[in-house]
Short mmCIF file of C-alpha atoms in Angstrom, two decimals:
data_model
loop_
_atom_site.label_atom_id
_atom_site.label_comp_id
_atom_site.label_asym_id
_atom_site.label_seq_id
_atom_site.Cartn_x
_atom_site.Cartn_y
_atom_site.Cartn_z
CA UNK A 1 19.84 -7.02 -6.20
CA UNK A 2 17.71 -6.06 -9.01
CA UNK A 3 18.67 -3.68 -11.93
CA UNK A 4 18.80 0.01 -10.77
CA UNK A 5 16.14 2.35 -12.20
CA UNK A 6 16.01 4.90 -14.86
CA UNK A 7 19.13 6.70 -16.39
CA UNK A 8 19.80 10.15 -15.54
CA UNK A 9 19.21 12.86 -17.84
CA UNK A 10 22.20 14.27 -19.90
CA UNK A 11 21.76 17.56 -17.83
CA UNK A 12 22.15 15.89 -14.63
CA UNK A 13 25.52 14.06 -13.92
CA UNK A 14 26.49 12.04 -10.73
CA UNK A 15 23.06 11.15 -9.62
CA UNK A 16 22.76 8.46 -6.98
CA UNK A 17 20.78 5.61 -7.74
CA UNK A 18 19.29 3.35 -4.90
CA UNK A 19 19.34 -0.36 -5.52
CA UNK A 20 16.27 -2.31 -4.72
CA UNK A 21 16.91 -5.40 -2.49
CA UNK A 22 15.08 -8.69 -3.47
CA UNK A 23 13.27 -8.33 -0.14
CA UNK A 24 11.55 -5.08 -1.28
CA UNK A 25 8.12 -6.63 -0.92
CA UNK A 26 8.61 -7.52 2.69
CA UNK A 27 8.60 -3.72 3.73
CA UNK A 28 4.95 -3.04 3.37
CA UNK A 29 1.84 -5.06 4.15
CA UNK A 30 0.33 -4.26 0.73
CA UNK A 31 3.27 -5.61 -1.23
CA UNK A 32 3.31 -8.73 1.07
CA UNK A 33 -0.46 -9.35 0.28
CA UNK A 34 0.32 -8.72 -3.40
CA UNK A 35 2.95 -11.27 -3.55
CA UNK A 36 0.72 -13.75 -1.52
CA UNK A 37 -1.74 -13.11 -4.47
CA UNK A 38 0.96 -13.70 -7.16
CA UNK A 39 2.11 -17.03 -5.51
CA UNK A 40 -1.50 -18.34 -5.24
CA UNK A 41 -1.54 -18.20 -8.93
CA UNK A 42 0.68 -21.36 -8.62
CA UNK A 43 -1.83 -23.07 -6.40
CA UNK A 44 -4.62 -22.05 -8.88
CA UNK A 45 -2.72 -23.70 -11.64
CA UNK A 46 -2.22 -26.82 -9.40
CA UNK A 47 -5.75 -26.97 -8.73
CA UNK A 48 -6.59 -26.70 -12.57
CA UNK A 49 -4.08 -29.60 -13.16
CA UNK A 50 -5.87 -31.64 -10.41
CA UNK A 51 -9.33 -31.04 -12.16
CA UNK A 52 -7.96 -31.94 -15.55
CA UNK A 53 -6.29 -35.07 -14.06
CA UNK A 54 -9.82 -35.95 -12.64
CA UNK A 55 -11.48 -35.32 -15.91
CA UNK A 56 -8.93 -37.59 -17.81
CA UNK A 57 -9.62 -40.26 -15.30
CA UNK A 58 -13.08 -39.88 -15.75
CA UNK A 59 -12.80 -40.42 -19.47
CA UNK A 60 -10.81 -43.46 -18.88
CA UNK A 61 -13.67 -45.10 -17.25
CA UNK A 62 -15.03 -45.72 -13.65
CA UNK A 63 -12.12 -48.09 -12.49
CA UNK A 64 -9.53 -45.37 -13.17
CA UNK A 65 -11.74 -42.76 -11.77
CA UNK A 66 -12.38 -44.70 -8.57
CA UNK A 67 -8.62 -45.37 -8.03
CA UNK A 68 -7.81 -41.79 -8.44
CA UNK A 69 -10.52 -40.80 -5.93
CA UNK A 70 -9.13 -43.32 -3.37
CA UNK A 71 -5.62 -41.75 -3.80
CA UNK A 72 -7.23 -38.19 -3.30
CA UNK A 73 -8.58 -39.39 0.03
CA UNK A 74 -5.19 -40.03 1.48
CA UNK A 75 -3.82 -37.61 4.34
CA UNK A 76 -1.12 -35.86 2.16
CA UNK A 77 -3.76 -35.26 -0.71
CA UNK A 78 -6.39 -33.83 1.58
CA UNK A 79 -3.66 -31.58 3.14
CA UNK A 80 -2.61 -30.50 -0.28
CA UNK A 81 -6.29 -29.74 -1.40
CA UNK A 82 -6.93 -27.83 1.77
CA UNK A 83 -3.82 -25.67 1.12
CA UNK A 84 -4.82 -25.31 -2.65
CA UNK A 85 -8.16 -24.50 -1.78
CA UNK A 86 -7.27 -21.61 0.82
CA UNK A 87 -4.94 -20.07 -1.91
CA UNK A 88 -7.53 -20.39 -4.57
CA UNK A 89 -10.15 -18.70 -2.27
CA UNK A 90 -7.64 -15.88 -1.63
CA UNK A 91 -6.96 -15.44 -5.21
CA UNK A 92 -10.59 -15.13 -5.90
CA UNK A 93 -11.38 -12.84 -3.25
CA UNK A 94 -8.64 -10.48 -4.03
CA UNK A 95 -9.70 -10.42 -7.94
CA UNK A 96 -13.28 -9.86 -7.02
CA UNK A 97 -12.19 -6.89 -5.16
CA UNK A 98 -10.00 -5.63 -8.07
CA UNK A 99 -12.77 -6.28 -10.61
CA UNK A 100 -14.82 -3.61 -8.45
CA UNK A 101 -12.01 -1.23 -8.62
CA UNK A 102 -11.88 -1.61 -12.65
CA UNK A 103 -15.51 -1.73 -13.38
CA UNK A 104 -17.07 0.11 -10.58
CA UNK A 105 -17.93 3.72 -11.75
CA UNK A 106 -20.96 5.92 -12.05
CA UNK A 107 -24.07 4.16 -10.92
CA UNK A 108 -22.51 0.72 -10.43
CA UNK A 109 -20.11 1.34 -7.24
CA UNK A 110 -17.09 -0.74 -6.83
CA UNK A 111 -18.72 -2.57 -3.97
CA UNK A 112 -21.77 -3.66 -6.16
CA UNK A 113 -19.42 -4.88 -8.78
CA UNK A 114 -17.71 -7.03 -6.24
CA UNK A 115 -21.00 -8.21 -4.81
CA UNK A 116 -22.27 -9.17 -8.28
CA UNK A 117 -19.27 -11.48 -8.54
CA UNK A 118 -20.03 -13.15 -5.25
CA UNK A 119 -23.71 -13.60 -6.25
CA UNK A 120 -22.68 -15.22 -9.67
CA UNK A 121 -20.23 -17.31 -7.97
CA UNK A 122 -22.59 -18.67 -5.24
CA UNK A 123 -25.24 -19.15 -8.11
CA UNK A 124 -22.84 -21.02 -10.11
CA UNK A 125 -21.70 -23.02 -7.22
CA UNK A 126 -25.22 -24.00 -6.24
CA UNK A 127 -25.92 -24.99 -9.98
CA UNK A 128 -22.90 -27.21 -10.12
CA UNK A 129 -23.86 -28.88 -6.67
CA UNK A 130 -27.40 -29.67 -7.98
CA UNK A 131 -26.10 -30.81 -11.52
CA UNK A 132 -23.84 -33.30 -9.70
CA UNK A 133 -26.05 -34.53 -6.93
CA UNK B 1 12.40 23.04 27.66
CA UNK B 2 10.37 23.41 24.45
CA UNK B 3 9.11 20.20 22.94
CA UNK B 4 11.44 18.95 20.28
CA UNK B 5 11.10 16.49 17.47
CA UNK B 6 13.85 14.43 15.57
CA UNK B 7 14.08 14.33 11.78
CA UNK B 8 16.42 12.03 10.14
CA UNK B 9 16.96 13.14 6.47
CA UNK B 10 18.81 10.90 4.00
CA UNK B 11 21.37 13.19 2.15
CA UNK B 12 23.47 12.91 -1.03
CA UNK B 13 25.93 15.48 -2.44
CA UNK B 14 27.17 14.93 -5.80
CA UNK B 15 30.24 17.23 -5.09
CA UNK B 16 31.49 15.29 -2.34
CA UNK B 17 31.45 11.82 -3.61
CA UNK B 18 28.81 8.93 -3.76
CA UNK B 19 27.81 9.13 -0.16
CA UNK B 20 24.15 8.57 0.57
CA UNK B 21 23.73 8.78 4.35
CA UNK B 22 21.49 9.89 7.05
CA UNK B 23 21.69 13.16 9.06
CA UNK B 24 19.61 13.77 12.11
CA UNK B 25 18.24 17.26 13.02
CA UNK B 26 16.38 17.95 16.42
CA UNK B 27 14.14 20.94 15.97
CA UNK B 28 11.57 22.68 17.81
CA UNK B 29 8.25 20.72 17.74
CA UNK B 30 5.24 23.01 16.41
CA UNK B 31 2.09 21.14 16.36
CA UNK B 32 0.80 23.20 13.36
CA UNK B 33 4.02 22.68 11.34
CA UNK B 34 3.86 20.71 8.22
CA UNK B 35 6.96 18.60 7.33
CA UNK B 36 7.87 21.27 4.78
CA UNK B 37 7.71 23.92 7.49
CA UNK B 38 10.24 21.88 9.50
CA UNK B 39 12.42 21.56 6.41
CA UNK B 40 12.28 25.32 5.77
CA UNK B 41 13.32 25.81 9.45
CA UNK B 42 16.23 23.50 9.19
CA UNK B 43 17.29 25.44 5.87
CA UNK B 44 17.01 28.67 7.41
CA UNK B 45 18.22 28.13 10.85
CA UNK B 46 20.43 24.93 11.07
CA UNK B 47 21.84 23.96 7.56
CA UNK B 48 21.47 26.06 4.59
CA UNK B 49 22.94 23.36 2.30
CA UNK B 50 19.92 21.06 2.59
CA UNK B 51 18.18 20.79 -0.82
CA UNK B 52 14.56 20.00 -1.59
CA UNK B 53 11.81 21.18 -3.97
CA UNK B 54 8.73 22.95 -2.97
CA UNK B 55 6.52 25.82 -4.04
CA UNK B 56 2.95 26.31 -3.45
CA UNK B 57 2.67 24.89 0.21
CA UNK B 58 -1.03 23.89 -0.55
CA UNK B 59 -0.80 20.45 -2.35
CA UNK B 60 -1.46 21.87 -5.61
CA UNK B 61 1.95 22.05 -7.44
CA UNK B 62 3.12 18.58 -6.47
CA UNK B 63 6.77 19.56 -5.95
CA UNK B 64 7.29 18.61 -2.40
CA UNK B 65 6.92 14.71 -2.58
CA UNK B 66 9.25 12.87 -0.38
CA UNK B 67 9.28 9.50 1.43
CA UNK B 68 8.08 10.12 4.81
CA UNK B 69 8.80 7.21 7.04
CA UNK B 70 8.98 5.03 3.76
CA UNK B 71 5.68 6.21 2.41
CA UNK B 72 5.58 8.65 -0.62
CA UNK B 73 3.78 11.97 0.67
CA UNK B 74 3.39 15.59 0.02
CA UNK B 75 5.26 17.21 2.65
CA UNK B 76 3.29 20.39 2.57
CA UNK B 77 0.18 18.29 3.61
CA UNK B 78 1.97 16.14 6.04
CA UNK B 79 2.11 17.48 9.65
CA UNK B 80 4.53 16.89 12.45
CA UNK B 81 1.66 16.22 14.77
CA UNK B 82 0.79 12.84 12.86
CA UNK B 83 4.22 11.49 14.14
CA UNK B 84 5.12 13.30 17.38
CA UNK B 85 6.58 12.35 19.66
CA UNK B 86 8.23 9.70 17.29
CA UNK B 87 11.05 10.35 14.99
CA UNK B 88 10.37 11.27 11.27
CA UNK B 89 12.57 9.82 8.43
CA UNK B 90 12.81 11.61 5.13
CA UNK B 91 14.15 10.15 1.94
CA UNK B 92 13.93 11.34 -1.57
CA UNK B 93 11.20 9.93 -3.40
CA UNK B 94 11.98 6.11 -4.25
CA UNK B 95 12.57 4.74 -7.79
CA UNK B 96 14.14 7.96 -9.10
CA UNK B 97 17.96 8.79 -9.14
CA UNK B 98 18.97 11.45 -6.68
CA UNK B 99 20.34 14.78 -7.85
CA UNK B 100 21.12 16.17 -4.31
CA UNK B 101 19.55 15.37 -0.91
CA UNK B 102 15.90 15.22 -1.35
CA UNK B 103 15.83 16.37 -4.99
CA UNK B 104 15.20 13.60 -7.62
CA UNK B 105 15.68 13.58 -11.28
CA UNK B 106 12.27 13.58 -12.95
CA UNK B 107 13.51 13.32 -16.58
CA UNK B 108 12.26 9.85 -17.25
CA UNK B 109 8.78 10.82 -15.86
CA UNK B 110 8.49 13.94 -17.98
CA UNK B 111 9.63 11.95 -21.07
CA UNK B 112 7.00 9.18 -20.50
CA UNK B 113 4.35 12.13 -19.83
CA UNK B 114 5.10 13.73 -23.07
CA UNK B 115 5.08 10.41 -24.88
CA UNK B 116 1.31 9.81 -24.36
CA UNK B 117 0.44 13.35 -25.52
CA UNK B 118 -1.47 14.62 -22.64
CA UNK B 119 -3.41 17.33 -24.38
CA UNK B 120 -6.58 17.36 -26.54
CA UNK B 121 -5.81 16.21 -30.06
CA UNK B 122 -8.01 16.63 -33.00
CA UNK B 123 -7.93 14.63 -36.26
CA UNK B 124 -8.33 18.08 -38.00
CA UNK B 125 -5.39 20.13 -36.78
CA UNK B 126 -6.94 23.30 -37.81
CA UNK B 127 -9.53 22.54 -34.88
CA UNK B 128 -6.71 22.87 -32.49
CA UNK B 129 -5.75 26.33 -33.70
CA UNK B 130 -9.30 27.60 -34.22
CA UNK B 131 -10.30 29.38 -31.07
CA UNK B 132 -13.72 30.46 -32.31
CA UNK B 133 -15.15 26.87 -32.04
CA UNK B 134 -16.85 25.74 -28.90
CA UNK B 135 -16.90 21.96 -27.98
CA UNK B 136 -19.71 21.55 -25.53
CA UNK B 137 -19.58 18.69 -22.91
CA UNK B 138 -22.41 17.42 -20.91
CA UNK B 139 -21.87 16.94 -17.04
CA UNK B 140 -21.83 13.17 -17.65
CA UNK B 141 -19.03 13.47 -20.47
CA UNK B 142 -16.91 15.52 -18.03
CA UNK B 143 -17.64 13.15 -15.21
CA UNK B 144 -16.05 10.26 -17.13
CA UNK B 145 -12.62 11.86 -16.92
CA UNK B 146 -12.75 14.45 -14.24
CA UNK B 147 -11.17 12.21 -11.46
CA UNK B 148 -8.14 11.60 -13.70
CA UNK B 149 -7.89 15.29 -14.52
CA UNK B 150 -7.06 16.19 -10.92
CA UNK B 151 -3.45 14.63 -11.32
CA UNK B 152 -0.74 17.15 -10.16
CA UNK B 153 2.25 15.11 -11.59
CA UNK B 154 3.54 14.89 -8.13
CA UNK B 155 4.96 11.53 -9.05
CA UNK B 156 4.14 9.95 -5.63
CA UNK B 157 2.56 6.97 -7.60
CA UNK B 158 5.80 6.29 -9.25
CA UNK B 159 7.59 6.13 -6.07
CA UNK B 160 5.04 3.79 -4.63
CA UNK B 161 4.94 1.56 -7.74
CA UNK B 162 7.25 -1.56 -7.38
CA UNK B 163 6.69 -2.15 -11.09
CA UNK B 164 8.47 0.97 -12.13
CA UNK B 165 11.08 0.38 -9.40
CA UNK B 166 11.97 -2.82 -10.80
CA UNK B 167 11.22 -2.07 -14.63
CA UNK B 168 12.16 1.58 -15.30
CA UNK B 169 10.85 1.19 -18.92
CA UNK B 170 7.20 0.83 -17.49
CA UNK B 171 5.13 3.86 -18.51
CA UNK B 172 3.92 4.32 -14.98
CA UNK B 173 0.74 5.33 -13.05
CA UNK B 174 0.34 9.03 -13.75
CA UNK B 175 1.25 8.85 -17.51
CA UNK B 176 -1.35 6.15 -17.82
CA UNK B 177 -3.94 7.94 -15.83
CA UNK B 178 -3.64 10.94 -17.96
CA UNK B 179 -3.86 8.95 -21.07
CA UNK B 180 -7.22 7.57 -19.64
CA UNK B 181 -8.12 11.23 -18.81
CA UNK B 182 -7.61 12.39 -22.68
CA UNK B 183 -9.05 9.35 -24.08
CA UNK B 184 -12.16 9.73 -22.29
CA UNK B 185 -12.55 13.37 -23.12
CA UNK B 186 -15.37 13.76 -25.46
CA UNK B 187 -13.41 16.62 -27.29
CA UNK B 188 -10.48 14.35 -27.97
CA UNK B 189 -9.69 12.29 -30.96
CA UNK B 190 -6.29 11.17 -30.10
CA UNK B 191 -6.91 7.86 -28.70
CA UNK B 192 -5.27 5.85 -31.44
CA UNK B 193 -2.08 7.88 -31.31
CA UNK B 194 -1.88 7.03 -27.44
CA UNK B 195 -2.83 3.35 -28.06
CA UNK B 196 0.64 2.84 -29.60
CA UNK B 197 2.29 3.80 -26.46
CA UNK B 198 -0.20 2.40 -23.72
CA UNK B 199 -1.00 -0.85 -25.19
CA UNK B 200 2.78 -1.57 -25.86
CA UNK B 201 4.85 -3.88 -23.87
CA UNK B 202 5.95 -1.19 -21.55
CA UNK B 203 2.58 0.28 -21.19
CA UNK B 204 -0.46 -0.95 -19.17
CA UNK B 205 0.66 -4.66 -19.28
CA UNK B 206 3.60 -4.18 -17.05
CA UNK B 207 1.20 -3.16 -14.32
CA UNK B 208 0.78 -6.11 -11.60
CA UNK B 209 -2.14 -4.40 -10.02
CA UNK B 210 -0.41 -3.83 -6.56
CA UNK B 211 -2.57 -0.73 -6.00
CA UNK B 212 -0.23 1.44 -4.08
CA UNK B 213 -0.44 4.19 -6.63
CA UNK B 214 -3.94 4.74 -5.73
CA UNK B 215 -3.37 4.67 -1.97
CA UNK B 216 -0.65 7.28 -1.96
CA UNK B 217 -2.34 9.66 -4.57
CA UNK B 218 -3.13 13.05 -2.75
CA UNK B 219 -5.58 13.90 -5.14
CA UNK B 220 -7.52 10.63 -5.22
CA UNK B 221 -6.86 10.08 -8.93
CA UNK B 222 -7.03 6.38 -8.79
CA UNK B 223 -4.22 5.55 -11.23
CA UNK B 224 -4.65 1.76 -10.65
CA UNK B 225 -8.28 1.86 -11.94
CA UNK B 226 -7.41 3.91 -14.98
CA UNK B 227 -4.54 1.35 -15.70
CA UNK B 228 -6.84 -1.67 -15.41
CA UNK B 229 -9.64 0.09 -17.51
CA UNK B 230 -7.03 0.81 -20.13
CA UNK B 231 -6.10 -2.82 -20.27
CA UNK B 232 -9.75 -3.73 -20.80
CA UNK B 233 -10.09 -1.08 -23.59
CA UNK B 234 -6.91 -2.11 -25.23
CA UNK B 235 -7.83 -5.75 -25.18
CA UNK B 236 -11.30 -4.94 -26.65
CA UNK B 237 -9.86 -2.75 -29.32
CA UNK B 238 -7.39 -5.49 -30.23
CA UNK B 239 -10.10 -8.05 -30.43
CA UNK B 240 -12.23 -5.97 -32.68
CA UNK B 241 -9.16 -5.20 -34.93
CA UNK B 242 -8.19 -8.96 -35.02
CA UNK B 243 -11.79 -9.71 -36.08
CA UNK B 244 -11.68 -7.21 -38.99
CA UNK B 245 -8.76 -9.13 -40.35
CA UNK B 246 -5.99 -6.99 -38.95
CA UNK B 247 -3.07 -8.21 -36.87
CA UNK B 248 -4.60 -6.67 -33.87
CA UNK B 249 -2.99 -3.57 -32.60
#
């Protein structure tokens, strides 16, 4: 159980304080989605570590990099990357939506701000694709 | 037989011990009754000891907020016909201590509200007393804070906020929305005063962006957006303060 909230005022005595169960977030769809978003941060961090590992292998030379690449093609690794990719995508989509809520006001609607995020993401992805290939 | 509807009300009586338990009332169903009308019927005809707050009956005063089937709602603007023939469960607003039945202690909220100085502050205090001066605003200047000025302090956003429920020292949605409202008012000069409160550890940074505060707001104030924008403003202020050689405030 979590710590109960707020102390009663001095004028009010014998108030009743409800305890919040650790499963509080399971009660509503919005909080379940929120918790998934929070947990998806772990996969974002894992993804970043994988990328850093690849960069490190690249700096060590083609042999080390090719060895890592070969390991990455194993079934377990592919599954891990699929799961990480799904969570990273979910994380990204939710934050694109939230950025619309934060910055969307006046002439720039929340939808337009979110759309700009997607456009920049797609443009950057195409740029990286052409840069590599 | 006339149509009936079942209301389950969670009750607490400080004079009879620490019991917090549900009590069921079966009352006549009137399709044009709000839940508040149903509570008034129970109080007048069934059980006069039932305690709850209400005043305006038109979603202006913000007194009659309760958990309706688990969601914070104003009971004066929530109608029985939304739920009939299903049962309605009423609980006191979540995240607040219960004084009696559906009445909660809002002292913590009032203290927090006061801490952000939700009024127009002038650097020259004589400006606040001098009523002969006019401080004109363009429609665009008013538009920048109008949405947040609609807050009626009903505290539904606090009842919906898991961050406030888990960390009662969190300043909370309405207080931050009102900070945003006054900070964006062209007549106000109190942004620096409020920054000390909203940019502190228990201010905006405790908000994990769930967004339920905005979903339940009966006045469409959008506290969540106000909080996130205040985060951006606080970070920018800190950055420029840091660049100027300060510690960053």
